[in-house]
Short mmCIF file of C-alpha atoms and ligand atoms in Angstrom, two decimals:
data_model
loop_
_atom_site.label_atom_id
_atom_site.label_comp_id
_atom_site.label_asym_id
_atom_site.label_seq_id
_atom_site.Cartn_x
_atom_site.Cartn_y
_atom_site.Cartn_z
CA MET J 6 -71.05 14.41 -18.46
CA ASN J 7 -69.10 12.56 -21.01
CA GLN J 8 -66.25 15.11 -20.59
CA LYS J 9 -66.29 14.50 -16.96
CA LYS J 10 -66.01 10.63 -17.47
CA PHE J 11 -63.21 11.28 -19.73
CA ILE J 12 -61.19 13.35 -17.29
CA TYR J 13 -61.91 10.72 -14.52
CA SER J 14 -60.57 7.97 -16.83
CA ILE J 15 -57.42 10.03 -17.58
CA LEU J 16 -56.90 10.66 -13.82
CA ILE J 17 -57.21 6.90 -13.12
CA LEU J 18 -54.89 6.13 -15.66
CA CYS J 19 -52.28 8.40 -14.40
CA LEU J 20 -52.72 7.16 -10.96
CA MET J 21 -52.17 3.61 -12.18
CA ILE J 22 -49.14 4.50 -14.08
CA THR J 23 -47.78 6.38 -10.95
CA VAL J 24 -48.40 3.51 -8.75
CA SER J 25 -46.85 0.91 -11.10
CA LEU J 26 -43.67 3.17 -11.45
CA SER J 27 -43.34 3.52 -7.82
CA ILE J 28 -43.54 -0.25 -7.32
CA TYR J 29 -40.95 -0.89 -10.01
CA PHE J 30 -38.45 1.74 -8.64
CA TYR J 31 -38.95 0.46 -5.08
CA ASN J 32 -38.16 -3.06 -6.10
CA GLN J 33 -35.17 -1.81 -7.98
CA SER J 34 -33.84 0.15 -4.99
CA GLN J 35 -34.32 -2.77 -2.67
CA GLN J 36 -32.40 -5.07 -4.95
CA TYR J 37 -29.51 -2.53 -5.08
CA GLN J 38 -29.40 -2.08 -1.35
CA SER J 39 -29.04 -5.78 -0.77
CA ASN J 40 -26.34 -6.16 -3.38
CA PRO J 41 -24.86 -2.85 -4.72
CA GLN J 42 -22.86 -4.85 -7.36
CA SER J 43 -26.16 -5.97 -8.87
CA LEU J 44 -26.72 -2.48 -10.41
CA ASN J 45 -24.86 -3.22 -13.68
CA THR J 46 -24.47 -6.84 -13.56
CA SER J 47 -26.91 -9.62 -13.49
CA GLU J 48 -26.21 -12.55 -11.00
CA GLU J 49 -24.56 -14.67 -13.76
CA ASP J 50 -22.38 -11.82 -14.61
CA SER J 51 -20.93 -10.94 -11.12
CA PRO J 52 -17.44 -12.11 -10.59
CA ALA J 53 -16.62 -15.46 -8.75
CA TYR J 54 -14.72 -13.82 -5.90
CA HIS J 55 -14.92 -10.43 -4.15
CA PHE J 56 -11.72 -9.48 -2.37
CA ALA J 57 -10.85 -6.46 -0.22
CA LEU J 58 -7.36 -5.04 -0.33
CA ILE J 59 -6.56 -2.53 2.46
CA GLY J 60 -3.34 -0.37 2.12
CA GLU J 61 -1.73 2.22 4.16
CA GLU J 62 -2.58 5.35 2.20
CA MET J 63 -4.61 5.93 -0.95
CA ASP J 64 -2.99 9.21 -1.85
CA HIS J 65 0.41 7.65 -2.11
CA ASP J 66 2.36 6.60 -5.42
CA TYR J 67 3.65 3.39 -3.75
CA TRP J 68 0.17 2.26 -2.73
CA ARG J 69 -1.22 3.28 -6.07
CA LEU J 70 1.09 0.70 -7.54
CA VAL J 71 0.02 -2.09 -5.13
CA GLY J 72 -3.54 -1.24 -5.89
CA GLU J 73 -3.04 -1.20 -9.61
CA GLY J 74 -1.35 -4.48 -9.60
CA ALA J 75 -4.33 -6.10 -7.65
CA LYS J 76 -7.00 -4.31 -9.72
CA ASP J 77 -5.21 -5.43 -13.00
CA THR J 78 -5.94 -9.09 -12.06
CA GLU J 79 -9.63 -8.37 -12.88
CA GLN J 80 -8.67 -8.54 -16.53
CA ASN J 81 -7.23 -12.08 -16.16
CA TYR J 82 -9.25 -13.76 -13.46
CA ASP J 83 -13.00 -13.77 -12.45
CA VAL J 84 -12.41 -11.47 -9.48
CA PHE J 85 -13.67 -8.12 -8.18
CA VAL J 86 -11.00 -6.37 -6.13
CA GLU J 87 -12.13 -3.59 -3.83
CA TYR J 88 -9.13 -1.46 -2.95
CA LYS J 89 -9.51 0.69 0.07
CA GLY J 90 -7.21 2.62 2.57
CA PRO J 91 -7.17 5.81 4.63
CA ARG J 92 -6.49 8.96 2.65
CA ARG J 93 -3.46 9.66 4.85
CA SER J 94 -1.72 7.10 6.79
CA ASN J 95 -3.92 6.18 9.86
CA PRO J 96 -3.51 2.70 11.35
CA GLU J 97 -6.84 3.03 13.35
CA GLU J 98 -8.79 3.88 10.20
CA GLN J 99 -7.11 0.91 8.47
CA LEU J 100 -8.35 -1.40 11.19
CA LYS J 101 -11.83 -0.06 10.85
CA LEU J 102 -11.72 -0.70 7.03
CA LEU J 103 -10.55 -4.25 7.90
CA ASP J 104 -13.64 -4.70 10.18
CA ILE J 105 -15.87 -3.42 7.50
CA ALA J 106 -14.43 -6.05 5.08
CA ILE J 107 -15.09 -8.66 7.64
CA GLN J 108 -18.60 -7.51 8.19
CA SER J 109 -19.21 -7.45 4.43
CA GLN J 110 -18.24 -11.05 4.30
CA VAL J 111 -15.87 -10.71 1.32
CA ASP J 112 -14.28 -13.85 -0.01
CA GLY J 113 -10.72 -12.83 1.09
CA ILE J 114 -8.74 -9.84 2.65
CA ILE J 115 -5.37 -8.56 1.64
CA VAL J 116 -3.94 -6.19 4.17
CA GLN J 117 -0.79 -4.48 5.17
CA ALA J 118 -0.28 -5.44 8.89
CA LEU J 119 1.45 -2.43 10.21
CA ASN J 120 1.87 -3.58 13.89
CA ASP J 121 0.62 -6.04 16.51
CA ASP J 122 -2.76 -4.10 16.78
CA PHE J 123 -3.67 -5.82 13.48
CA LEU J 124 -3.36 -9.38 14.92
CA PRO J 125 -6.78 -9.65 16.62
CA MET J 126 -8.68 -8.33 13.59
CA ILE J 127 -6.85 -10.59 11.25
CA ASN J 128 -7.63 -13.50 13.52
CA LYS J 129 -11.25 -12.45 13.67
CA ALA J 130 -11.57 -12.56 9.98
CA VAL J 131 -10.03 -16.09 9.82
CA ASP J 132 -12.40 -17.18 12.68
CA GLN J 133 -15.21 -16.07 10.35
CA GLY J 134 -13.86 -18.08 7.46
CA ILE J 135 -12.25 -15.34 5.59
CA PRO J 136 -8.71 -15.99 4.59
CA VAL J 137 -6.19 -13.21 5.05
CA ILE J 138 -2.89 -12.50 3.18
CA THR J 139 -0.57 -9.73 4.51
CA VAL J 140 1.11 -7.52 1.90
CA ASP J 141 4.17 -5.15 2.20
CA THR J 142 4.24 -5.70 6.03
CA ASP J 143 3.73 -9.03 7.71
CA ALA J 144 2.17 -10.25 10.89
CA PRO J 145 3.82 -13.67 11.19
CA ASN J 146 2.24 -14.38 14.55
CA SER J 147 -1.31 -13.92 13.27
CA ALA J 148 -3.53 -16.55 11.47
CA ARG J 149 -2.99 -15.12 8.06
CA SER J 150 -2.50 -17.65 5.38
CA THR J 151 0.67 -16.13 3.80
CA TYR J 152 2.70 -13.01 3.38
CA ILE J 153 3.82 -11.46 0.09
CA GLY J 154 6.32 -8.61 0.08
CA THR J 155 9.84 -7.52 0.73
CA ASP J 156 11.85 -9.41 3.24
CA ASN J 157 12.26 -6.01 5.13
CA TYR J 158 15.14 -7.22 7.45
CA ALA J 159 17.16 -8.30 4.44
CA ALA J 160 16.40 -5.15 2.54
CA GLY J 161 17.68 -3.24 5.57
CA GLN J 162 20.86 -5.31 5.51
CA LEU J 163 21.32 -4.72 1.77
CA ALA J 164 21.01 -1.03 2.43
CA GLY J 165 23.71 -1.31 5.09
CA ARG J 166 26.01 -3.31 2.94
CA THR J 167 25.59 -0.80 0.12
CA LEU J 168 26.33 2.06 2.36
CA VAL J 169 29.50 0.36 3.77
CA LYS J 170 30.68 -0.35 0.30
CA ASP J 171 30.03 3.20 -1.17
CA THR J 172 31.56 5.04 1.79
CA ASP J 173 34.57 2.71 2.20
CA GLY J 174 33.28 2.04 5.82
CA GLN J 175 33.66 5.57 6.91
CA ALA J 176 30.35 7.51 7.73
CA THR J 177 28.49 9.26 10.31
CA VAL J 178 24.92 8.36 9.62
CA GLY J 179 21.38 9.78 10.25
CA ILE J 180 18.34 7.74 9.71
CA VAL J 181 14.84 8.90 8.70
CA THR J 182 12.43 6.20 9.17
CA GLY J 183 8.69 6.07 8.18
CA SER J 184 7.64 5.13 11.63
CA PHE J 185 9.18 3.90 14.92
CA SER J 186 6.02 1.67 15.62
CA ASN J 187 5.51 0.03 12.23
CA ALA J 188 7.06 -3.50 11.85
CA HIS J 189 8.58 -3.19 8.41
CA HIS J 190 10.35 0.08 9.27
CA GLN J 191 11.66 -1.41 12.54
CA LEU J 192 13.09 -4.21 10.44
CA ARG J 193 14.65 -2.08 7.88
CA VAL J 194 16.44 -0.16 10.56
CA GLU J 195 17.31 -3.29 12.44
CA GLY J 196 18.89 -5.01 9.48
CA PHE J 197 20.81 -1.78 8.44
CA ARG J 198 22.16 -1.43 12.05
CA ASP J 199 23.21 -5.14 12.17
CA ILE J 200 25.50 -4.49 9.18
CA VAL J 201 26.94 -1.02 9.82
CA GLU J 202 27.71 -1.68 13.44
CA GLN J 203 30.15 -4.10 12.44
CA GLU J 204 32.29 -1.33 10.94
CA ASP J 205 34.51 0.72 13.24
CA GLY J 206 34.45 3.73 10.90
CA ILE J 207 30.64 3.93 10.86
CA GLU J 208 28.46 5.61 13.50
CA ILE J 209 24.74 6.18 13.61
CA VAL J 210 24.30 9.35 15.43
CA ALA J 211 20.52 10.08 15.01
CA ILE J 212 17.19 8.53 14.03
CA GLU J 213 13.90 10.32 13.56
CA GLU J 214 10.39 9.30 12.18
CA SER J 215 8.79 11.00 9.18
CA ASN J 216 5.16 9.56 9.51
CA ILE J 217 5.82 8.63 5.86
CA THR J 218 5.44 12.27 4.61
CA ARG J 219 7.95 14.23 2.79
CA VAL J 220 7.12 17.35 4.83
CA VAL J 221 7.97 15.69 8.20
CA ALA J 222 10.96 13.92 6.59
CA GLU J 223 12.30 17.34 5.55
CA GLU J 224 11.66 18.87 8.96
CA LYS J 225 13.27 15.92 10.81
CA ALA J 226 16.19 15.71 8.37
CA HIS J 227 16.75 19.41 8.80
CA LYS J 228 16.82 19.20 12.73
CA MET J 229 19.12 16.20 12.48
CA LEU J 230 21.65 17.95 10.13
CA THR J 231 21.54 20.97 12.31
CA ASP J 232 22.05 19.09 15.48
CA TYR J 233 24.86 16.93 13.98
CA PRO J 234 26.63 18.86 11.22
CA ASP J 235 29.23 16.20 10.99
CA ILE J 236 26.67 13.66 9.46
CA THR J 237 28.00 12.52 6.05
CA ALA J 238 25.22 10.01 5.15
CA LEU J 239 21.56 9.68 5.33
CA TYR J 240 19.40 6.57 5.11
CA GLY J 241 15.68 6.82 4.59
CA THR J 242 13.42 3.73 5.04
CA SER J 243 10.17 4.75 3.42
CA ALA J 244 9.30 6.06 0.05
CA LEU J 245 9.08 9.72 0.49
CA ASP J 246 11.80 10.21 3.02
CA GLY J 247 14.56 10.71 0.35
CA ILE J 248 12.59 13.71 -1.04
CA GLY J 249 12.60 15.37 2.40
CA MET J 250 16.14 14.50 3.04
CA VAL J 251 17.30 16.11 -0.21
CA ALA J 252 15.29 19.18 0.34
CA ALA J 253 16.72 19.53 3.92
CA ALA J 254 20.37 19.08 2.72
CA GLU J 255 19.73 21.54 -0.10
CA SER J 256 18.32 24.25 2.21
CA LEU J 257 21.44 23.82 4.41
CA GLU J 258 23.70 23.82 1.40
CA MET J 259 25.11 20.36 2.49
CA ASP J 260 25.32 18.92 -1.05
CA HIS J 261 28.26 16.48 -0.22
CA LEU J 262 25.88 14.06 1.64
CA TYR J 263 25.65 10.36 0.70
CA MET J 264 21.85 9.47 0.34
CA ILE J 265 20.20 6.02 0.35
CA ASN J 266 16.46 5.60 0.31
CA PHE J 267 13.84 3.04 -0.37
CA ASP J 268 11.53 2.91 -3.44
CA THR J 269 11.89 3.73 -7.06
CA LEU J 270 8.91 6.08 -7.30
CA GLU J 271 9.03 8.71 -10.10
CA GLU J 272 10.23 11.53 -7.95
CA ASN J 273 12.99 9.36 -6.41
CA ILE J 274 14.19 8.34 -9.81
CA GLN J 275 14.32 11.99 -10.90
CA LEU J 276 16.58 12.79 -7.79
CA VAL J 277 18.83 9.87 -8.84
CA GLN J 278 19.03 11.28 -12.27
CA GLU J 279 20.09 14.60 -10.76
CA ASP J 280 22.72 12.90 -8.59
CA LYS J 281 20.85 14.08 -5.52
CA ILE J 282 20.14 10.48 -4.22
CA ASP J 283 22.94 7.90 -4.64
CA VAL J 284 21.03 4.73 -4.18
CA LEU J 285 17.42 3.47 -4.17
CA ILE J 286 16.43 0.18 -2.80
CA GLU J 287 13.81 -1.09 -5.20
CA GLN J 288 10.76 -2.89 -4.07
CA LYS J 289 8.07 -4.48 -6.25
CA PRO J 290 4.76 -2.92 -5.06
CA TYR J 291 2.84 -3.72 -8.48
CA GLU J 292 3.97 -7.33 -8.26
CA MET J 293 2.93 -7.58 -4.52
CA GLY J 294 -0.60 -6.37 -5.49
CA TYR J 295 -0.98 -8.70 -8.53
CA ARG J 296 0.43 -11.82 -6.85
CA SER J 297 -1.53 -11.31 -3.69
CA ILE J 298 -4.79 -11.86 -5.62
CA GLU J 299 -3.34 -14.97 -7.41
CA LEU J 300 -2.42 -16.41 -3.99
CA MET J 301 -5.85 -15.59 -2.69
CA ILE J 302 -7.35 -17.46 -5.58
CA ASP J 303 -5.01 -20.39 -4.92
CA ILE J 304 -6.07 -20.47 -1.22
CA LEU J 305 -9.88 -20.57 -2.02
CA GLU J 306 -9.37 -23.35 -4.65
CA ASN J 307 -7.46 -25.52 -2.21
CA SER J 308 -3.91 -25.15 -3.70
CA SER J 309 -1.39 -25.13 -0.95
CA VAL J 310 0.47 -21.88 -0.41
CA GLN J 311 3.99 -21.20 1.34
CA ASP J 312 4.08 -19.40 4.54
CA VAL J 313 5.99 -16.37 2.90
CA TYR J 314 6.65 -15.06 -0.59
CA HIS J 315 9.39 -12.61 -0.72
CA THR J 316 9.48 -10.27 -3.65
CA GLU J 317 12.88 -8.95 -4.79
CA ALA J 318 14.58 -5.92 -3.28
CA SER J 319 17.48 -4.64 -5.21
CA VAL J 320 19.99 -1.84 -5.42
CA VAL J 321 19.33 0.86 -8.14
CA ARG J 322 21.86 3.35 -9.12
CA LYS J 323 21.82 5.98 -11.85
CA ASN J 324 23.09 3.44 -14.31
CA ASP J 325 20.31 0.89 -13.52
CA LEU J 326 17.36 3.13 -13.98
CA ASP J 327 16.10 1.57 -17.22
CA GLN J 328 15.81 -1.77 -15.49
CA VAL J 329 13.16 -0.51 -12.87
CA GLN J 330 9.99 -2.54 -12.93
CA LYS J 331 6.96 -0.59 -14.17
CA ALA J 332 3.38 -1.54 -13.86
CA GLY J 333 3.12 -3.06 -17.33
CA ASP J 334 6.38 -5.16 -16.86
CA PHE J 335 4.61 -7.78 -14.61
CA PRO J 336 3.52 -10.54 -15.03
C1 LIG P 11 6.80 0.99 2.41
C2 LIG P 11 5.26 1.18 2.49
C3 LIG P 11 5.05 2.62 2.80
C4 LIG P 11 5.64 3.57 1.94
C5 LIG P 11 5.47 4.99 2.54
C6 LIG P 11 7.35 1.99 1.32
O1 LIG P 11 8.71 1.86 1.41
O2 LIG P 11 7.05 -0.29 1.90
O3 LIG P 11 4.80 0.37 3.57
O4 LIG P 11 3.61 2.79 2.97
O5 LIG P 11 7.08 3.33 1.89
O6 LIG P 11 6.12 5.96 2.09
#
């Protein structure tokens, strides 16, 4: 009898422990679902601002630098930066991420505005009280608060002036551009055209888009050089175009071509060191990311901001490689 009682008591005790643990874990999971950030941080510990940064492509060295710059502000400001983007360039997916950020009611959104399709979504965020900053590519007709990034038209002109100078105004040019439909690439081509077309000795004979991949850049450059074997210079407007242009020229044994391309990514620097690319137009992706967060804090704390903040774009040749801005060089 006593033994029976003892077993019952043990069973009741086990039941009580099971029920208490279930209630505890249920409460914990409810708390986590309503606020995923609350897993490791108490209310008082969570940062003052939660921002979303949405870039063009996660698996890309240029965007890694923009993301790194933005994330590094977490060490100096009371912010949490959620950096997101499609794995491969995909404007529709980018727009979905923008919508998710709006639905999540983040405190501010920093986004690359690739084209006019981004306007309604940017305006939707602003209508809901979420300030938006455009980075790398602007949407000046949207309700965004400010833009931080390269003056893409002026950078195209800079590339044009450099090519005119380096070729003594004599060149047959092929252009590989990231995309025909993206605002910043259009501006980089437009600025370039406006300069070189003033020269009688320069003619642009072909233009192709690379979809910002090195593989397509190579394919298109190869086709261009085959169709127009008299091309003497290639201009690439996005970060990986130069790698494709060099590969195409090498496979056709056209090693005399003048090459000018955007961005001082490691692989491009290597090609300049090997004399395969003549000039890089340097942008400041790390600085864009870092300063975009500082500007968003200013906006939220009622400091006035300018309409546009242009980061520097400059010419980098083999002799200037030690001056290229790296992640740790800013601020
Ligand atoms: C552009 C970025 C682009 C990258 C792609 C850069 O020059 O500024 O917008 O995503 O190239 O290769």
